[in-house]
Short mmCIF file of C-alpha atoms and ligand atoms in Angstrom, two decimals:
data_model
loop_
_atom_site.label_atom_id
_atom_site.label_comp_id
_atom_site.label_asym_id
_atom_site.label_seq_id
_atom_site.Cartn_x
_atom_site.Cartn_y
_atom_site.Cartn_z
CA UNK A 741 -1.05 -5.47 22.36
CA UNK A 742 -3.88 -7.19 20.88
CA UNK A 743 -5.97 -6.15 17.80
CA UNK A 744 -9.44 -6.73 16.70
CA UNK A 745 -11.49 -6.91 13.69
CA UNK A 746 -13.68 -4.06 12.62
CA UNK A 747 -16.63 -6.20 12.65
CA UNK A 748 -16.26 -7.36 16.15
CA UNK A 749 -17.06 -10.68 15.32
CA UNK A 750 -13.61 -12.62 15.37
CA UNK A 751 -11.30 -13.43 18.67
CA UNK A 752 -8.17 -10.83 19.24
CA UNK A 753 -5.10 -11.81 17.90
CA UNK A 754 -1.42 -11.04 18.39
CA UNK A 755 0.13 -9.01 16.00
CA UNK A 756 2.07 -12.32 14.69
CA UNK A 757 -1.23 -13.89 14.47
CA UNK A 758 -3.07 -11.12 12.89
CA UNK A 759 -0.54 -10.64 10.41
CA UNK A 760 -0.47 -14.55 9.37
CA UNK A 761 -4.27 -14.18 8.80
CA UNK A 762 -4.79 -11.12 6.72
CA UNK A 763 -8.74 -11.25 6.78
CA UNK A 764 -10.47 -11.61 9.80
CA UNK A 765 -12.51 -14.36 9.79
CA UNK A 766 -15.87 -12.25 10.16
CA UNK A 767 -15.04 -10.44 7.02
CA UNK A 768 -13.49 -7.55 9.08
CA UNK A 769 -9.63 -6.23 8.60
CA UNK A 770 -7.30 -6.22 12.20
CA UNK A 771 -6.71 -3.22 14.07
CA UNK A 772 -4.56 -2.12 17.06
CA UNK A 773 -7.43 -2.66 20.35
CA UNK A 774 -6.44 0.57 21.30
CA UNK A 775 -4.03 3.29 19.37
CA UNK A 776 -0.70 3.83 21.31
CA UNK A 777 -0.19 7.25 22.37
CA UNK A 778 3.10 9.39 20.88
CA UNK A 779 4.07 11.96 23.30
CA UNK A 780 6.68 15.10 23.20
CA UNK A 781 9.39 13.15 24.90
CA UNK A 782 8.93 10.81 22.63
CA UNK A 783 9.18 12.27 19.25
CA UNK A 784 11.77 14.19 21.02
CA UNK A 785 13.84 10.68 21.26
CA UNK A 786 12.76 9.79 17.59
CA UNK A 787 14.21 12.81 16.16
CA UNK A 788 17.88 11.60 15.50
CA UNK A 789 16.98 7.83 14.91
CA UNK A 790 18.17 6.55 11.48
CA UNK A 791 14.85 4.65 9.28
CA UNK A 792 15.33 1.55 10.93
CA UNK A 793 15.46 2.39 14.06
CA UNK A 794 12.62 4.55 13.65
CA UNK A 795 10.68 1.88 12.39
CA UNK A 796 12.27 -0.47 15.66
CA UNK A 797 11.20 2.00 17.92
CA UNK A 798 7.61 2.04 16.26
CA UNK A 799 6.81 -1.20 15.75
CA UNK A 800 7.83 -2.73 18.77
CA UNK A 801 4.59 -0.93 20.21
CA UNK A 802 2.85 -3.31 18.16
CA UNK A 803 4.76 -6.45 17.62
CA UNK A 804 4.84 -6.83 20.94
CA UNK A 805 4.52 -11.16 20.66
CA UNK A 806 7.72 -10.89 19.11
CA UNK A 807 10.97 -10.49 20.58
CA UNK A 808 12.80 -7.03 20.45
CA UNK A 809 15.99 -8.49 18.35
CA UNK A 810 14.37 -10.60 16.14
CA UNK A 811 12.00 -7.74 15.09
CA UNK A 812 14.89 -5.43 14.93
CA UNK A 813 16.56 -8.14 12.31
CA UNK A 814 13.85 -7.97 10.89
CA UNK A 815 13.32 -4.26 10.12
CA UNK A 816 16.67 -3.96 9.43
CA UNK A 817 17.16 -6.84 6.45
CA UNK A 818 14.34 -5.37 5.14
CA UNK A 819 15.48 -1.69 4.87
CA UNK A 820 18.82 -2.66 3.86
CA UNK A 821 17.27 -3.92 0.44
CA UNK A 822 16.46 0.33 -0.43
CA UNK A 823 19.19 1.87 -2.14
CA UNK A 824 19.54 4.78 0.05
CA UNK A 825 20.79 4.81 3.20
CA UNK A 826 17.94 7.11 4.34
CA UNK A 827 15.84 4.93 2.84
CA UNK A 828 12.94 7.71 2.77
CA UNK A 829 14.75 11.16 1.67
CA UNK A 830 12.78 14.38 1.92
CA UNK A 831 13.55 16.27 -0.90
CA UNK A 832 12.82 20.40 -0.57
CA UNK A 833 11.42 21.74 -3.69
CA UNK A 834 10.77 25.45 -2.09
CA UNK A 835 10.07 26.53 0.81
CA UNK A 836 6.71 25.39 1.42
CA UNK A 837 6.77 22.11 -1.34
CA UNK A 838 8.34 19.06 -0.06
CA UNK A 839 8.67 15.84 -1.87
CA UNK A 840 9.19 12.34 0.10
CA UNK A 841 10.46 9.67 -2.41
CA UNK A 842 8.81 6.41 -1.51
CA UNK A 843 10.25 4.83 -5.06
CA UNK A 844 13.70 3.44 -3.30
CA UNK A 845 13.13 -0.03 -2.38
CA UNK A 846 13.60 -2.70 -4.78
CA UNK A 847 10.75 -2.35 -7.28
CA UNK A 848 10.98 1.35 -7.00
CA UNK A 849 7.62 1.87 -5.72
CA UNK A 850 6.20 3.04 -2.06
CA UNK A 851 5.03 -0.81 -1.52
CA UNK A 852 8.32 -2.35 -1.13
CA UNK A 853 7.89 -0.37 2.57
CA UNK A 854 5.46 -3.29 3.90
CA UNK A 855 5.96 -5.65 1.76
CA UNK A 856 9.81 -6.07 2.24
CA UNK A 857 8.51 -6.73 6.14
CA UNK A 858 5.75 -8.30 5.33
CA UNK A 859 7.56 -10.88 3.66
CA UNK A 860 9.91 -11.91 6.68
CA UNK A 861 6.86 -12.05 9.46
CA UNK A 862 5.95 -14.52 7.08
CA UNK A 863 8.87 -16.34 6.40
CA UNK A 864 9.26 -16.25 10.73
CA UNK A 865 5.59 -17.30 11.23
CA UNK A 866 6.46 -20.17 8.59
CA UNK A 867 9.75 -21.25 10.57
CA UNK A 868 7.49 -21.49 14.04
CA UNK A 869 4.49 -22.99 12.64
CA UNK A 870 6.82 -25.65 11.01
CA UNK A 871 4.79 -24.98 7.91
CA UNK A 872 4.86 -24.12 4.09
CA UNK A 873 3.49 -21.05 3.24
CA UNK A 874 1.84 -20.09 -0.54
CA UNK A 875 1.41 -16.38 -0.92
CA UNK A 876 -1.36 -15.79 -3.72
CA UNK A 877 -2.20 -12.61 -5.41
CA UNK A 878 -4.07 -11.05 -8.49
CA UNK A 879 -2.16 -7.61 -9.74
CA UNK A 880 -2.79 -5.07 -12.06
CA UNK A 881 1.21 -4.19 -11.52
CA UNK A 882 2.73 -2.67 -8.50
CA UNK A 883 1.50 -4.85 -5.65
CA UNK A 884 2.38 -8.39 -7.28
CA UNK A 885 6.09 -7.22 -7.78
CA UNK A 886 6.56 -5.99 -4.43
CA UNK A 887 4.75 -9.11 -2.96
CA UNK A 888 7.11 -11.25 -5.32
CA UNK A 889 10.44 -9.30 -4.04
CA UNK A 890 9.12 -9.29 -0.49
CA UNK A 891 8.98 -13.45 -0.72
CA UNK A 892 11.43 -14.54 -3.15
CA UNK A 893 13.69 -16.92 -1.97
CA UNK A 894 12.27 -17.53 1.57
CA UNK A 895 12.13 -20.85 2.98
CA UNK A 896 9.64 -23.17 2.61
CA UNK A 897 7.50 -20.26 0.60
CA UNK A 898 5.86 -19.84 -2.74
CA UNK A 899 4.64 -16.79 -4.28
CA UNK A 900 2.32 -17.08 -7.65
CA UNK A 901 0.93 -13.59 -8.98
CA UNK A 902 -1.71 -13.23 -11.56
CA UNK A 903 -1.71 -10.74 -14.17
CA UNK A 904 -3.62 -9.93 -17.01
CA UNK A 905 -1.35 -10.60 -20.04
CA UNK A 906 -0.39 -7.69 -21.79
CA UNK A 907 -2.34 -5.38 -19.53
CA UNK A 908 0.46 -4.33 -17.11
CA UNK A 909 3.08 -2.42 -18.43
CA UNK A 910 6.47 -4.45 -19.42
CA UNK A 911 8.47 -3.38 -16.99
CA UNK A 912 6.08 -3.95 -14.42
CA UNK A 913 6.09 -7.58 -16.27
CA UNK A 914 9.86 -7.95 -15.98
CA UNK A 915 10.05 -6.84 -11.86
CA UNK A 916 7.81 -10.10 -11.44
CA UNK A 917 9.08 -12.78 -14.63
CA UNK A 918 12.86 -11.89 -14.71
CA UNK A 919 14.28 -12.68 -10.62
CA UNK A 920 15.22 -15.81 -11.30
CA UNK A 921 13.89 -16.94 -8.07
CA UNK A 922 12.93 -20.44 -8.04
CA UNK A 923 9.69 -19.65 -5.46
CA UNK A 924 8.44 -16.91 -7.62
CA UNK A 925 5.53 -17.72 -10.47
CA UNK A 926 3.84 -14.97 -12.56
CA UNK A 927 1.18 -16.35 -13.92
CA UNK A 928 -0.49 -14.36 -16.91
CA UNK A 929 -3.68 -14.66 -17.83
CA UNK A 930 -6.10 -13.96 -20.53
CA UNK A 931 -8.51 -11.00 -19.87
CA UNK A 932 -8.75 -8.57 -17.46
CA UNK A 933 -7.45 -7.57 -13.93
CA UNK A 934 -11.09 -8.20 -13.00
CA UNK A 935 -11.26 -12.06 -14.26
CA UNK A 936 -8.15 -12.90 -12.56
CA UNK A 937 -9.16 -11.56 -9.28
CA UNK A 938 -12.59 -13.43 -9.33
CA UNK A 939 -10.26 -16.64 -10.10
CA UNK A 940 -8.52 -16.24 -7.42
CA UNK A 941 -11.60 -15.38 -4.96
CA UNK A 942 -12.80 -19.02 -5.45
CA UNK A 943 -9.76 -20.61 -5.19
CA UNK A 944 -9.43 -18.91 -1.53
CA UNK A 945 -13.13 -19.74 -1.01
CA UNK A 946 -12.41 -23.72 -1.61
CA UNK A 947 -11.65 -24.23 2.01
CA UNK A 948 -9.89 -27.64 1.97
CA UNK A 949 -7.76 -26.39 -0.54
CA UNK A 950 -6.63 -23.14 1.31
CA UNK A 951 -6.31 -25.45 4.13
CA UNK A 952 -4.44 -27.83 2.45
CA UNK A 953 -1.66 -25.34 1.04
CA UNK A 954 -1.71 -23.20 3.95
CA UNK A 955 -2.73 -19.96 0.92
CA UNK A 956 -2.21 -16.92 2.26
CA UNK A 957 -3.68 -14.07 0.10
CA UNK A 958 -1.41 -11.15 -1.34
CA UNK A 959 -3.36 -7.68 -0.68
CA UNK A 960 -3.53 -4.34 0.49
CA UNK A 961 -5.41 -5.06 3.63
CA UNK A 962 -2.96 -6.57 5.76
CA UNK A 963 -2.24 -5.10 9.32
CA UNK A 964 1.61 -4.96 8.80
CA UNK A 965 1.29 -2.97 5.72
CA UNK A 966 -0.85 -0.30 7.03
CA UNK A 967 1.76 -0.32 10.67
CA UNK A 968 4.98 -0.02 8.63
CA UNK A 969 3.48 2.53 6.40
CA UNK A 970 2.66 4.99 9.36
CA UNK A 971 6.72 5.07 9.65
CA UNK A 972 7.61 7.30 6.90
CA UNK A 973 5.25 9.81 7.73
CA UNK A 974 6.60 10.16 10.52
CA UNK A 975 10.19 10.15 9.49
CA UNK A 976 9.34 13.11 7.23
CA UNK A 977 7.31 14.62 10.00
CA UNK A 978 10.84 14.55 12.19
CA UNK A 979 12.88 16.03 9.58
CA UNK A 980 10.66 19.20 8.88
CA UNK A 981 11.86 22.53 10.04
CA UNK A 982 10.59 23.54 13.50
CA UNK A 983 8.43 25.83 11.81
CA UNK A 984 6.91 24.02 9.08
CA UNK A 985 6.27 21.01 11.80
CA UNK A 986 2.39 22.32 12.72
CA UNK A 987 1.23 23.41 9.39
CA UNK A 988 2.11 20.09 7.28
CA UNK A 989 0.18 18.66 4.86
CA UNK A 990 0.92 15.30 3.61
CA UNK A 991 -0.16 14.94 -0.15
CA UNK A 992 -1.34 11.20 -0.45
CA UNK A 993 -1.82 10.35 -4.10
CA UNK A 994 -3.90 7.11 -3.14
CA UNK A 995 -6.58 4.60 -4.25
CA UNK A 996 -7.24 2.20 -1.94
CA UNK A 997 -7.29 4.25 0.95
CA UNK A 998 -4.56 2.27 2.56
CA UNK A 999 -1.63 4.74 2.35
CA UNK A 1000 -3.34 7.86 3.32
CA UNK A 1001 -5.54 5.70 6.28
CA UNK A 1002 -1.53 5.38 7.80
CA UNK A 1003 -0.95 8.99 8.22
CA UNK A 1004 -4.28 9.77 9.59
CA UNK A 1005 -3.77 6.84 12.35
CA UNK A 1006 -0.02 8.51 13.31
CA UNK A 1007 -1.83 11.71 13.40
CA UNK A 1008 -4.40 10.25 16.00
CA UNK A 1009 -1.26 8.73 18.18
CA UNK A 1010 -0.42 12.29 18.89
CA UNK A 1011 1.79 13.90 16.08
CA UNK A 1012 0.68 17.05 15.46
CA UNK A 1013 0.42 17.19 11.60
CA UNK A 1014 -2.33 19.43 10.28
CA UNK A 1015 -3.68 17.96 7.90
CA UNK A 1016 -3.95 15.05 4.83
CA UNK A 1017 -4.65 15.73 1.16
CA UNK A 1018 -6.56 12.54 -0.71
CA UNK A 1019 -4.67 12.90 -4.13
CA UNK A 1020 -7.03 10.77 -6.97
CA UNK A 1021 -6.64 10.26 -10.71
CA UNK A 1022 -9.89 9.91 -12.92
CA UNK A 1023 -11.25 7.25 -11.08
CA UNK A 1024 -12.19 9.71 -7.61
CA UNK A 1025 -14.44 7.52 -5.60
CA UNK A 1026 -12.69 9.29 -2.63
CA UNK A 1027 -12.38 12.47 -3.77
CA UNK A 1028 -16.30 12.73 -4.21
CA UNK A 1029 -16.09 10.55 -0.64
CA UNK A 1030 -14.76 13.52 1.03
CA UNK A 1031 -16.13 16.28 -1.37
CA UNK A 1032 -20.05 15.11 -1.31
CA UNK A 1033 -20.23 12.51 2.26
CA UNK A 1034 -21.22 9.97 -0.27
CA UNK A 1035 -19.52 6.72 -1.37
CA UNK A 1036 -20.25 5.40 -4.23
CA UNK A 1037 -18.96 3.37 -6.46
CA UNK A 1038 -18.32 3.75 -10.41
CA UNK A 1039 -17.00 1.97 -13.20
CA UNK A 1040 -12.83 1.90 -13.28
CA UNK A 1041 -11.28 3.95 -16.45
CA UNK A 1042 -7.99 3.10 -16.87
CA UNK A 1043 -5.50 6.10 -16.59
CA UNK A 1044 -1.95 7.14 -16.67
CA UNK A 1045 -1.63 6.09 -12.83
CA UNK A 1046 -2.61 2.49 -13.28
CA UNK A 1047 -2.00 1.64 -9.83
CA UNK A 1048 -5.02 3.92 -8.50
CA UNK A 1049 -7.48 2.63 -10.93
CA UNK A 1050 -9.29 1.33 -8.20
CA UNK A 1051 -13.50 1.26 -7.51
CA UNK A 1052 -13.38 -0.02 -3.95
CA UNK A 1053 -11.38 1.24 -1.34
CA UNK A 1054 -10.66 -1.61 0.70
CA UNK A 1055 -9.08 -0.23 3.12
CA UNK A 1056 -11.62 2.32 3.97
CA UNK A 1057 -13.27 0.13 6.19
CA UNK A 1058 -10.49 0.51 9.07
CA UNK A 1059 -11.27 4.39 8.90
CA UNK A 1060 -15.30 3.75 8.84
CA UNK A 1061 -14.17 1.77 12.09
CA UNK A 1062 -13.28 5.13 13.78
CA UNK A 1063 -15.25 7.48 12.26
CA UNK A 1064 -18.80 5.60 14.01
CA UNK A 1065 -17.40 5.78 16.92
CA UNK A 1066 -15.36 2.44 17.18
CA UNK A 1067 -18.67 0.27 17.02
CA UNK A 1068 -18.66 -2.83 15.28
CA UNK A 1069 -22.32 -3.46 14.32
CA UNK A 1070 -22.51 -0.13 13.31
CA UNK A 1071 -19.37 -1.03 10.72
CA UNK A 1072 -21.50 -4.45 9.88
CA UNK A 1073 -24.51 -2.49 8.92
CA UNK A 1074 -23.05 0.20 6.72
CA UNK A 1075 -20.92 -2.05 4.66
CA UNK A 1076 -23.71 -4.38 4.27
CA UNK A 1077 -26.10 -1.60 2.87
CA UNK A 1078 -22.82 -0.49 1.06
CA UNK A 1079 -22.72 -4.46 -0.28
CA UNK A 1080 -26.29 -3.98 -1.30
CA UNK A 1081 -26.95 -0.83 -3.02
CA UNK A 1082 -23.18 -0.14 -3.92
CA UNK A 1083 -23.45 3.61 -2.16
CA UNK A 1084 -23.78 5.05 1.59
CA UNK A 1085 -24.36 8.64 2.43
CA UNK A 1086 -22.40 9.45 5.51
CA UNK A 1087 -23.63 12.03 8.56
CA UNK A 1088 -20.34 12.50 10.20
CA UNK A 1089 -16.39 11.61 9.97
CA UNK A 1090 -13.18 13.40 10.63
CA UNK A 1091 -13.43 15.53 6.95
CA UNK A 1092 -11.46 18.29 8.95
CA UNK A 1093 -8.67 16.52 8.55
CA UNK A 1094 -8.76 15.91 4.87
CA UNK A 1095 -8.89 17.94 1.55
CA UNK A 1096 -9.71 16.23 -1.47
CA UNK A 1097 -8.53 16.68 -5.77
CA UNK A 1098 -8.96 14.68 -8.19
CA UNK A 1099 -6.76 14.42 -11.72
CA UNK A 1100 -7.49 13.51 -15.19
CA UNK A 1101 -4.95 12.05 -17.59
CA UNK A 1102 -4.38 14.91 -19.64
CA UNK A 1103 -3.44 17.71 -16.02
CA UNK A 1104 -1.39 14.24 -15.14
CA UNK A 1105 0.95 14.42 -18.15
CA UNK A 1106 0.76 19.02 -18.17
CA UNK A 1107 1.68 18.73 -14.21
CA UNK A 1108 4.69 16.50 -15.39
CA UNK A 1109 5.67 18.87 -17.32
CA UNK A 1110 5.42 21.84 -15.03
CA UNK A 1111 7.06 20.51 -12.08
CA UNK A 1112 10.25 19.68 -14.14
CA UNK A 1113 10.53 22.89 -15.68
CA UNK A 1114 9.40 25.06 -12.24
CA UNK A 1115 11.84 22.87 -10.29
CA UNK A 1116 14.00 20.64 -12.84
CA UNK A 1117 12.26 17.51 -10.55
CA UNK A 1118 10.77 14.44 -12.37
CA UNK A 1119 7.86 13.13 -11.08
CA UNK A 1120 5.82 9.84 -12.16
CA UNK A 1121 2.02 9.87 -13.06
CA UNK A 1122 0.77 9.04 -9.46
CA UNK A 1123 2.74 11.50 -7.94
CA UNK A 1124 1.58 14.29 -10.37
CA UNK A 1125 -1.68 13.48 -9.07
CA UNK A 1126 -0.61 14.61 -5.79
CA UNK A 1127 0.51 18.26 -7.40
CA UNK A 1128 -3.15 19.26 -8.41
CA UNK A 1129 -3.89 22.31 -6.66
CA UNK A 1130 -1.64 22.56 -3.47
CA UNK A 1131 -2.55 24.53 -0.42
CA UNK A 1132 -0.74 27.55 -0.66
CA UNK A 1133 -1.76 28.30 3.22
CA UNK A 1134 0.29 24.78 4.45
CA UNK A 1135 3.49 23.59 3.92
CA UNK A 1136 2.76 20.33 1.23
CA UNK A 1137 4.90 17.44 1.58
CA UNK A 1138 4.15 15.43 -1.56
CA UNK A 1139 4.59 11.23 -1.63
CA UNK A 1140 6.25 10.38 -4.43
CA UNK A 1141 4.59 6.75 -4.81
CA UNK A 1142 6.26 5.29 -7.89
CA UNK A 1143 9.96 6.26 -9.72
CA UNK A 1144 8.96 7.89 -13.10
CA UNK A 1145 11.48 4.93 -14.53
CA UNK A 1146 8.46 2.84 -14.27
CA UNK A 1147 6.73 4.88 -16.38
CA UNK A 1148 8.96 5.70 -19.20
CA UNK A 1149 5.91 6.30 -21.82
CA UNK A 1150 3.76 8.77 -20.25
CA UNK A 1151 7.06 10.72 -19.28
CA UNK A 1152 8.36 10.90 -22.68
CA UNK A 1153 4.98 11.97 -24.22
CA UNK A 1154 5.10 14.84 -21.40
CA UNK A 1155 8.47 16.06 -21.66
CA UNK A 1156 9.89 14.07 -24.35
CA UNK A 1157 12.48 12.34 -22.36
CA UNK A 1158 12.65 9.03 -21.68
CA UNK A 1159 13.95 8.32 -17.81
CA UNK A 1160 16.12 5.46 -16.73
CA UNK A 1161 17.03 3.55 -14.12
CA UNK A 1162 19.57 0.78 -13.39
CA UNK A 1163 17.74 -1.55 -11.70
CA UNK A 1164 15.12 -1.73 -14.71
CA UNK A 1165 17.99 -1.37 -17.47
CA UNK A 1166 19.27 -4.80 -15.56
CA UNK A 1167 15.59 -6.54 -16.11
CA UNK A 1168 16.03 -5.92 -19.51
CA UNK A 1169 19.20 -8.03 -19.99
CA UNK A 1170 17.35 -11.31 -17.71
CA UNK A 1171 15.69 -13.92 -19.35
CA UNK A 1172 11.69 -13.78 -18.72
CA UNK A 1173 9.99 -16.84 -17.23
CA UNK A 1174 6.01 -16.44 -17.04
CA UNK A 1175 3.18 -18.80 -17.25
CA UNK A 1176 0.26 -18.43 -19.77
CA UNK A 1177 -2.54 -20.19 -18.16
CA UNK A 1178 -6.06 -19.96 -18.44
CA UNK A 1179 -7.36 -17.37 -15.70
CA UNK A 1180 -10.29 -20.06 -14.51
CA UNK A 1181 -10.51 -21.32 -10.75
CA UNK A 1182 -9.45 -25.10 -12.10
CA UNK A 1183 -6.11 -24.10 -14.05
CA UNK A 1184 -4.66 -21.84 -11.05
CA UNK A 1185 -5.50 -24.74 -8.33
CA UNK A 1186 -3.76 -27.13 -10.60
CA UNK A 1187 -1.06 -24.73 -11.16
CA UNK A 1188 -0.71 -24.12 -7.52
CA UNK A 1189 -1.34 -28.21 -7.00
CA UNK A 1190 2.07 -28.95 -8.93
CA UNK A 1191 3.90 -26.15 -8.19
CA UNK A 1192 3.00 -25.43 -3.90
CA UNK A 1193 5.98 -25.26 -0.97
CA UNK A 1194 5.43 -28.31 1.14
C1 PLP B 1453 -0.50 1.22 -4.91
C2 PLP B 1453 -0.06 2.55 -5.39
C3 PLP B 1453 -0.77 3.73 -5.07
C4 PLP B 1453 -2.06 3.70 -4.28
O1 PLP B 1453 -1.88 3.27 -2.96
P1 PLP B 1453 -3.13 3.01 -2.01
O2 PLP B 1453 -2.62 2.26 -0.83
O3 PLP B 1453 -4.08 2.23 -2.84
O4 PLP B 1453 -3.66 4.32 -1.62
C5 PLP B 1453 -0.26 4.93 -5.52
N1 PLP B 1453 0.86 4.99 -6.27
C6 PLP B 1453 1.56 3.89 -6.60
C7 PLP B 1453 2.78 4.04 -7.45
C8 PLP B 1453 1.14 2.62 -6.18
O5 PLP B 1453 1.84 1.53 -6.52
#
């Protein structure tokens, strides 16, 4: 299997190689150079297959440069890091509400999924290339912890996360500062989510310097991520009752576009699910997106689901892809009148296959409330955003994206308890180690000068 960029101007890669390079270099993001298709007799042999295997079986239609056991080590270190063995339970609320908790890898969040495999194709492209690797990434909390548990300890690897001091919530702060991993930096920096991102766009754009430290950047556009999240909807999909198998709706509380984009690519491999709900807080550049045909973007507002605050979705691009018909210069010209004038009207894409809601801050924290007295379940903020007005017609299954643990403040002003969890109760006992440096392009390269794998 090869894959291609969306802009049609790079050379196919291998997965291996795709996945090494993140961004393709015409500015386009990889995908599959043709979609793989699922048949009957195949689900049919999916259906008992533990998580792993699952995600073995899936894969391997992909990563086909690398060999079948070393992938299957692969998947299965990284799955054995959730702490349940079904790694992705589906949890029945009532008959037609389902809830699939995504919050069980190690930072308790549904990006541990890639990112725990993410980070051992790079550790394994690292051992082959006999070379160091420097992961990079700007956060505004969930991704930077997940990158930093994904790499920590691997060989020859470093992992430095900005984040704006004081902006992301402590706990969030503690999952990157308090592993104790000597590879892992958290660097946080004065101002905003914004600054530190720009930063870090110059540093990547000082060729010799990438070059030099073989930077990789931490993101959400990476092939891998977007392959190994098309797993669990599946997994779900298998464990529905025969019945509720052609009239599911996954609920996708989402940002970036990159969770949601998954589902909708399984769904186009030939499992029947019926449909996708695009599940926004405040900041609804998608929900008007798939409301309106028009994308458009706005200024962020900060909300209760910090990880959605998001004005670009960056992985929309892979869907534009598809929806013009697979044709590259037509992706290049919308996304550069989209660069220009910050809004496209679209004619045509696959709405029939979405529905669209949007959620403000103060329906996040009432939902809260309502789904743990209707069905004593606790759900976090971006999952609440993903209970806004459910079909009543289709059988719902929710992702739960985040552990409300995370989270404790909003809970406790909703239902005025305070949730726990061990893993986080641990943080609070380790000793935090994070750098305060200036959030310029200068300080992080000299930061990443003294401090890179060789
Ligand atoms: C990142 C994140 C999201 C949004 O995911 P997208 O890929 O941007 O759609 C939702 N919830 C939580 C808890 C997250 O960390």
């Amino acid at each position: 299997m090869r894959f291609i960029s969306t802009r049609g101007q790079a050379p196919s890669l291998s997965f291996s190689e795709a996945v090494a390079t993140g961004l393709a270099p015409d500015g386009g993001l990889y995908l599959p150079e043709s979609l793989p298709a699922l048949t009957a007799t195949d689900l049919a042999c999916f259906e008992p297959l533990g998580y792993a295997e699952l995600c073995f079986e899936f894969l391997r239609r992909f990563a086909t440069d690398i060999p079948a056991a070393e992938l299957r080590g692969i998947i299965d270190a990284a799955y054995a890091a959730f702490d349940r063995a079904d790694v992705a339970p589906l949890i029945p609320l009532d008959a037609k509400t389902y809830v699939l908790e995504l919050f069980h890898g190690p930072t308790l969040a549904f990006k541990d999924f890639a990112l725990q495999v993410l980070g051992r194709l790079y550790e394994r492209q690292c051992r082959l290339r006999r070379q160091p690797l420097n992961a990079l990434g700007a956060t505004s909390g969930d991704t930077g912890a997940a990158a930093i548990h994904g790499l920590q300890n691997a060989a020859r690897t470093a992992v430095f996360i900005l984040y704006p001091d004081g902006r992301v919530s402590p706990l969030q702060e503690r999952q990157m500062a308090c592993t104790g991993a000597g590879n892992v930096y958290a660097l946080a920096v004065d101002g905003t989510f914004d600054h530190a991102q720009s930063a870090l766009k110059e540093v990547f754009a000082d060729q010799e310097f990438r070059v030099r430290h073989h930077l990789s950047a931490v993101n959400s556009i990476n092939l891998a991520r977007v392959l190994a999240q098309c797993v669990y909807y599946l997994y779900a999909w298998l464990r529905l009752p025969a019945a509720a198998k052609g009239n599911a709706e996954f609920v996708v509380p989402t940002g970036n576009f990159g969770n949601v984009l998954a589902g909708w690519m399984l769904q186009k491999m030939g499992v029947p699910i019926r449909g996708f709900r695009i599940a926004t807080n405040q900041n609804d550049i998608l929900y008007r997106l798939f409301t309106r045909g028009t994308y458009q973007v706005g200024d962020v507002h900060p909300s209760f689901a910090p990880s959605m605050d998001i004005q670009v979705a960056s992985n929309f691009e892979r869907f534009l892809y598809y929806s013009v018909g697979r044709d590259p210069a037509r992706v290049r010209e919308v996304m550069a009148t989209f660069q220009r004038t910050g809004r496209y009207a679209f004619e045509h894409f696959d709405r029939d296959s979405f529905t669209a809601s949007h959620c403000t801050d103060a329906e996040i924290s009432q939902i809260i409330g309502r789904v743990y007295r209707e069905h004593h379940y606790l759900i976090d903020p971006h999952t609440a955003c993903g209970f806004k007005d459910l079909a009543p017609d289709r059988v719902n299954v929710v992702l739960a994206t985040a552990h409300p643990a995370k989270f404790p403040d909003v809970i406790r002003n909703a239902i005025g308890l305070e949730p726990q969890h061990p893993s986080l109760e641990a943080l609070k006992a380790r000793p935090l180690v994070k750098h305060r440096i200036k959030g310029d392009p200068a300080s992080v390269r000299a930061f990443v000068e003294r401090h890179a794998a060789v």
